[in-house]
Coordinates of C-alpha atoms in Angstrom, one line a residue:
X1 CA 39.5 -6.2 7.0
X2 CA 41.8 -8.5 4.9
X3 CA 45.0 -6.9 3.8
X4 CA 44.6 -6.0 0.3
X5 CA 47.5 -5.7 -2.2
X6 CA 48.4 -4.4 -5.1
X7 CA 48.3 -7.4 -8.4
X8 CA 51.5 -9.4 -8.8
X9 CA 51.1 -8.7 -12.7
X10 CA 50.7 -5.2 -13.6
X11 CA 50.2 -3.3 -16.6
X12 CA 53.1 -1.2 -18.4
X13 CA 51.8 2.0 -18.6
X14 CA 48.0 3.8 -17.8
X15 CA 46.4 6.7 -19.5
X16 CA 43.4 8.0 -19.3
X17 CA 41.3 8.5 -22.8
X18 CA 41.3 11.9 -24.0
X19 CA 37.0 12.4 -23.0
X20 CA 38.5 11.2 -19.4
X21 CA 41.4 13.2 -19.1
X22 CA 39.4 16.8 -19.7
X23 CA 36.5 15.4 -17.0
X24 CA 39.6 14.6 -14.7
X25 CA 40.8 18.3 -15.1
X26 CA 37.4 19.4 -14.7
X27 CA 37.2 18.0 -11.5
X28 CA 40.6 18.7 -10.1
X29 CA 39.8 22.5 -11.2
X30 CA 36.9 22.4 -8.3
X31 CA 39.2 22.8 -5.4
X32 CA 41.3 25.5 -4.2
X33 CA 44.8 25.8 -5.0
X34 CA 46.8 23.4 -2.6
X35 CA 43.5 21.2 -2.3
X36 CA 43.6 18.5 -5.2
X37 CA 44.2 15.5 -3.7
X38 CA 40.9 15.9 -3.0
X39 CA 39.6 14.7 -6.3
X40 CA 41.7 11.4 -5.4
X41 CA 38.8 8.9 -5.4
X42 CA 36.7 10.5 -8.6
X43 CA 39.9 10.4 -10.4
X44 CA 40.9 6.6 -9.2
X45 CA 36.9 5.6 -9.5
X46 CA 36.7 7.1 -13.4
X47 CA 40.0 5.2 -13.9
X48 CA 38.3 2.1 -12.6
X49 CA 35.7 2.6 -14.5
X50 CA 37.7 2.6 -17.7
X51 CA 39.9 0.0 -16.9
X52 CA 38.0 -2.2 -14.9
X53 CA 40.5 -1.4 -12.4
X54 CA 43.4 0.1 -10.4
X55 CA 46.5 -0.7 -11.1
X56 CA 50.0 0.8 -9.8
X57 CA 50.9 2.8 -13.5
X58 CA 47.2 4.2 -12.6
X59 CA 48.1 4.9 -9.3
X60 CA 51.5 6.9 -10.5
X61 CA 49.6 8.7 -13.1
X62 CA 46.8 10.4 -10.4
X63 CA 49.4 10.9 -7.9
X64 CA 51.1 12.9 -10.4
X65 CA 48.3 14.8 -11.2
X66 CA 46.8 15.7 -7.8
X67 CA 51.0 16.2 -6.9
X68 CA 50.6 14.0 -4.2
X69 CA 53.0 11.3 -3.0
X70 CA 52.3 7.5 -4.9
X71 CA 51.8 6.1 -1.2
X72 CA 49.0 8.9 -0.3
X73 CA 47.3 7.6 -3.6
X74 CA 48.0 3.8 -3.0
X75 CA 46.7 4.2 1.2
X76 CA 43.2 5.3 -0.7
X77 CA 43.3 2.7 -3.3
X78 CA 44.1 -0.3 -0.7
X79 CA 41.6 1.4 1.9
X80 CA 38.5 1.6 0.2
X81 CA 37.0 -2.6 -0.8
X82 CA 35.1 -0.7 -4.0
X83 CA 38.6 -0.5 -5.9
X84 CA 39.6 -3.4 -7.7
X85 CA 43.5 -4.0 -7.2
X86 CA 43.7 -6.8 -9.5
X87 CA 42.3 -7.4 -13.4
X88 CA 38.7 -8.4 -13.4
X89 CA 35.8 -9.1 -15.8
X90 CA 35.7 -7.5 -19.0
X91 CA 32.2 -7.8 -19.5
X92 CA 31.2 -7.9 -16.0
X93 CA 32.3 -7.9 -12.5
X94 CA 29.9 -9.2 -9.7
X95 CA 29.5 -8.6 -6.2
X96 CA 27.0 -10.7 -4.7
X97 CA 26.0 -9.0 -1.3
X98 CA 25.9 -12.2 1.5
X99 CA 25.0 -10.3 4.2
X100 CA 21.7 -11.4 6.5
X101 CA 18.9 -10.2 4.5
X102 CA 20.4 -11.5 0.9
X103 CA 21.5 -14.6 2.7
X104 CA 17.8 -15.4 3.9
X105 CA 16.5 -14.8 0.5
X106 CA 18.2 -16.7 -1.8
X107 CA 22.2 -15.6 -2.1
X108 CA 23.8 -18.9 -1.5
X109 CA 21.9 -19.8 -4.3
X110 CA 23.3 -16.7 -6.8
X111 CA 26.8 -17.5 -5.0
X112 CA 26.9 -21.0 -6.1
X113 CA 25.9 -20.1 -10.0
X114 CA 28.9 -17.8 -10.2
X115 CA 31.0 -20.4 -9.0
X116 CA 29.7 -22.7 -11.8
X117 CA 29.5 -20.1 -14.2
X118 CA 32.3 -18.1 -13.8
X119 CA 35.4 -19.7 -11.3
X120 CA 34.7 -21.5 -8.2
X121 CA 36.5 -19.2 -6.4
X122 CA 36.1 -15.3 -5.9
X123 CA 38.6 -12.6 -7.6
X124 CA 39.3 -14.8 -10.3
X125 CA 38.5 -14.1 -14.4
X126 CA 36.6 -16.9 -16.4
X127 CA 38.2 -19.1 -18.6
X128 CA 36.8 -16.4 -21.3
X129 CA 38.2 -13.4 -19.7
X130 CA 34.3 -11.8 -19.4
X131 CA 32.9 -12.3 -16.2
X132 CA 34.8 -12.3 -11.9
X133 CA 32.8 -12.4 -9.1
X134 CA 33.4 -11.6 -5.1
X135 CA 30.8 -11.6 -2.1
X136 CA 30.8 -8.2 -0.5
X137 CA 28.7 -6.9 2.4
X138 CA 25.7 -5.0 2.9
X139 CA 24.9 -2.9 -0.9
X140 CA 21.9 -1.3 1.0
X141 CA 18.7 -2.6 -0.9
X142 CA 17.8 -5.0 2.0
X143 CA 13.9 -5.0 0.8
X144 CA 15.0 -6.1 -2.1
X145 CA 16.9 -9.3 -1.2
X146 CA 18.8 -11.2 -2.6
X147 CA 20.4 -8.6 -5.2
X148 CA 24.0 -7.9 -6.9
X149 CA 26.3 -4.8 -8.0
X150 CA 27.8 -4.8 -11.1
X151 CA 30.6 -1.1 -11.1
X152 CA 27.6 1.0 -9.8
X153 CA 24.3 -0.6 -11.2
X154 CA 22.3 -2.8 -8.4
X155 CA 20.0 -5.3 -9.7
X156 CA 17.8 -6.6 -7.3
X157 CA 14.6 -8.6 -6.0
X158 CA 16.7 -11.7 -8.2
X159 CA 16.0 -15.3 -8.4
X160 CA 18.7 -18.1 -9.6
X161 CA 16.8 -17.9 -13.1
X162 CA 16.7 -14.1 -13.3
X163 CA 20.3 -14.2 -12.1
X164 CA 21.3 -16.8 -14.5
X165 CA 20.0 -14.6 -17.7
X166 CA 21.5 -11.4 -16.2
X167 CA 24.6 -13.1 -16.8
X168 CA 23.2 -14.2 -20.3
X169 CA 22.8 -10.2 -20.7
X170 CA 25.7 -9.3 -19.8
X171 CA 27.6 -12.1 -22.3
X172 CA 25.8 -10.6 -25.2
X173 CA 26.5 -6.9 -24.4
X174 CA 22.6 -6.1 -23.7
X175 CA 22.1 -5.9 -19.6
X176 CA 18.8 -5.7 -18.5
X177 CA 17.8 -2.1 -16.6
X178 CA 19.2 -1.9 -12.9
X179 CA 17.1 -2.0 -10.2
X180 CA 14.2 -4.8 -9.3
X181 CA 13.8 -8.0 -11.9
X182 CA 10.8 -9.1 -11.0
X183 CA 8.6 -6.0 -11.8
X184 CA 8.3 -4.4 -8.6
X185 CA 8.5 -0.5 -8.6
X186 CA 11.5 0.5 -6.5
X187 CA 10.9 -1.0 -2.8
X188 CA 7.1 -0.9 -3.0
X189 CA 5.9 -3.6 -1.3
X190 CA 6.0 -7.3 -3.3
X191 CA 2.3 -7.4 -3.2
X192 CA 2.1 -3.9 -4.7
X193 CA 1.1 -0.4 -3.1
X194 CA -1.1 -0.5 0.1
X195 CA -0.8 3.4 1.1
X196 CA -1.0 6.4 -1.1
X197 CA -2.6 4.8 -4.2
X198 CA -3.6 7.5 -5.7
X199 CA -0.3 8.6 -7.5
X200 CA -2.4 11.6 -9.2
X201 CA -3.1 13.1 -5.7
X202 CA 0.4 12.6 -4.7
X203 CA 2.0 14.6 -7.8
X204 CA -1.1 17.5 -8.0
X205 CA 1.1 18.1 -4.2
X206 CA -1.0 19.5 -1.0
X207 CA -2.0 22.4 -2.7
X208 CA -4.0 21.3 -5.2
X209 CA -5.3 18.4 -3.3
X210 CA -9.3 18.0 -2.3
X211 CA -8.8 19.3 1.3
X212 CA -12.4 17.9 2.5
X213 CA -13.7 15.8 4.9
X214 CA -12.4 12.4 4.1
X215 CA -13.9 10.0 6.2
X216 CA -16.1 11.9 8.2
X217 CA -15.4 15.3 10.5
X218 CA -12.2 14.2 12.2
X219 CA -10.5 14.4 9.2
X220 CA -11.7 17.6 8.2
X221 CA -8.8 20.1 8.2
X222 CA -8.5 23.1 10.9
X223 CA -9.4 26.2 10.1
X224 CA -6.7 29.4 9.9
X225 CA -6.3 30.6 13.0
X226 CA -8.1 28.2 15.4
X227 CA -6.3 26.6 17.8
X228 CA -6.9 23.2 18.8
X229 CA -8.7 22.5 22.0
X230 CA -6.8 22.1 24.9
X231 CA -7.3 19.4 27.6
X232 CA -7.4 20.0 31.0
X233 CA -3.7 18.6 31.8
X234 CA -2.5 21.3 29.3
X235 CA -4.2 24.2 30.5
X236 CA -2.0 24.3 33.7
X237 CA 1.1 23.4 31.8
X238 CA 3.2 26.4 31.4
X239 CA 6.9 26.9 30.4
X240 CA 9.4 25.8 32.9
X241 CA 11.7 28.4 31.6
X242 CA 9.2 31.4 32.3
X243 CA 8.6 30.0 35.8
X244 CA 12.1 29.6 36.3
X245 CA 12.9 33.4 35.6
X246 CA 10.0 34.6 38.1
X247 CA 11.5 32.4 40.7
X248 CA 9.1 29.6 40.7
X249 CA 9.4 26.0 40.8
X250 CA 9.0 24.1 37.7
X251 CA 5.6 21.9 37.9
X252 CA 6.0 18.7 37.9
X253 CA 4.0 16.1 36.4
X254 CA 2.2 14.6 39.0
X255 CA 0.8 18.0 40.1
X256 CA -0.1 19.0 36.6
X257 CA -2.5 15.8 37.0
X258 CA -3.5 16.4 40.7
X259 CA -4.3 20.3 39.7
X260 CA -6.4 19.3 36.2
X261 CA -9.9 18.1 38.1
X262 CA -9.6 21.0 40.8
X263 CA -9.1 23.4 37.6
X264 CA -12.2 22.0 35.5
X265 CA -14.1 22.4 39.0
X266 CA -13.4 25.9 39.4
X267 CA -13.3 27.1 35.8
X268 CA -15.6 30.3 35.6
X269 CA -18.4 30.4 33.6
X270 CA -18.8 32.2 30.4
X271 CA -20.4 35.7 30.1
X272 CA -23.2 36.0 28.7
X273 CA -24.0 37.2 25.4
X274 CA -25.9 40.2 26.6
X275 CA -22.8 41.6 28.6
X276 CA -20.6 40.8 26.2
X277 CA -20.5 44.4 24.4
X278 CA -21.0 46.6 28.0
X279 CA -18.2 44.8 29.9
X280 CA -20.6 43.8 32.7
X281 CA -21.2 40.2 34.3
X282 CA -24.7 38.8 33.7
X283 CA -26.2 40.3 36.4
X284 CA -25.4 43.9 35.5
X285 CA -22.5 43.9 37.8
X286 CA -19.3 45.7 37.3
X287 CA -16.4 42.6 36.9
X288 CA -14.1 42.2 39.8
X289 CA -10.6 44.3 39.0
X290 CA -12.7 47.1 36.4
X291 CA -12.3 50.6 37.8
X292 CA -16.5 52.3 38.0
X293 CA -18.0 54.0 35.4
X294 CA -16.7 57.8 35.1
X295 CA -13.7 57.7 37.3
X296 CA -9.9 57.7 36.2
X297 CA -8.1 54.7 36.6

């Protein structure tokens, strides 16, 4: 990472507005006693955010607050690439992303407009004072390539002419919405929806749903309390961890699939329905293991 420093011109003083400063003590009140320096980045981020960025009085000021050393607060600030150390757009500063995805789809082309439009090179204020620019890495909308951050807003999915009258927005004080520019709903696909189309269905939730057969009787659902039939290969799988504690050897695959055919060979047949209710075989014969009629087991 490039060493990053603080601006060679700095302001005299910072304070933050009086609607900042309670939501700063709101936030600082959130930790335990001995624990605010955790609010450090909310408090430097909402300072950015009202100054466009961080500069050294800003640094003294939450350092003071969170009663923390100035270079504990300047480590953050020089650490993390989302705080500005030097003065940028007042209008707008933007971070093209150049990384793979954006590059294939178009970002050399937004680069090259910001340096035309705004300074040829990056971390520099227009002649007007309203617009910087800087390439940054990966923003994490990769299906929407090429696309570009302005403080926290991502607008995405952009061509050079979309790009060129974001900038237009921006100059006149009305931005178009984040996200896509070129209609597409979040990261559906460009061509539009191919799965779960029916948006009704998907917000009624599975309990209202038609639970039917769909497309014939493989998709019909299972009933309660039926289990699922079980091949072969499964019905001498057992847990490794029950055979273990009886002392017995694990199976192993290869004779889970030699023991499969010699297990459907052998399987008993199943009792007949008249038998069922007198706990006899089918030929009237007591079953193998069942103590006779009339004597004490």
């Amino acid at each position: 990472m490039a060493v990053r420093r603080l601006h060679h011109q700095q302001p005299a003083s910072f304070a933050f507005t009086p609607e900042n400063l309670e939501w700063a003590r709101t936030v600082i009140a959130r930790f335990p006693e001995g624990r605010q320096a955790s609010a450090v980045i909310p408090l430097m981020w909402r300072a950015q955010e009202q100054e466009g960025w961080v500069s050294e009085p800003c640094i003294r000021v939450i350092a003071e607050m969170l009663e923390m050393p100035n270079i504990r607060v300047l480590e953050v600030a020089t650490f993390y690439t989302m705080f500005q150390l030097a003065p940028v757009g007042k209008k707008a500063h933007i971070q093209v992303c150049g990384t793979t995805p954006c590059q294939l789809r178009g970002a050399e082309d937004l680069i090259e407009i910001c340096k035309h439009r705004i300074h040829h090179d990056p971390f520099h204020v227009s002649a007007d004072g309203d617009f910087s620019w800087e390439e940054v890495e990966c923003l994490g909308a990769c299906v929407n390539a090429p696309m570009v951050q302005v403080v926290k807003d991502t607008y995405e999915d952009l061509t050079p002419a979309s790009f060129e009258a974001l900038i237009d927005g921006f100059a006149r004080g009305t931005p178009p919405a984040p996200g896509p520019q070129d209609g597409r709903i979040f990261s559906m696909p460009a061509g539009g929806a191919t799965s779960l189309t029916d948006l009704e269905a998907i917000l009624r939730g599975p309990a209202n749903r038609d639970t039917g057969p769909a497309h014939g009787d493989d998709q019909a659902p299972l009933e309660m309390g039926r289990p699922h039939e079980t091949r072969p290969e499964q019905q001498v799988a057992d847990s490794p961890g029950a055979r273990a504690a009886e002392g017995k050897t694990p199976l192993k695959g290869e004779d889970v699939a030699a023991a499969a055919p010699k297990i459907a060979e052998t399987a008993p047949e199943p009792a007949e329905a008249s038998g069922a209710s007198d706990g006899k075989d089918g030929a009237g014969k007591e079953p193998a293991g069942t103590a006779p009629s009339g004597t004490k087991s």
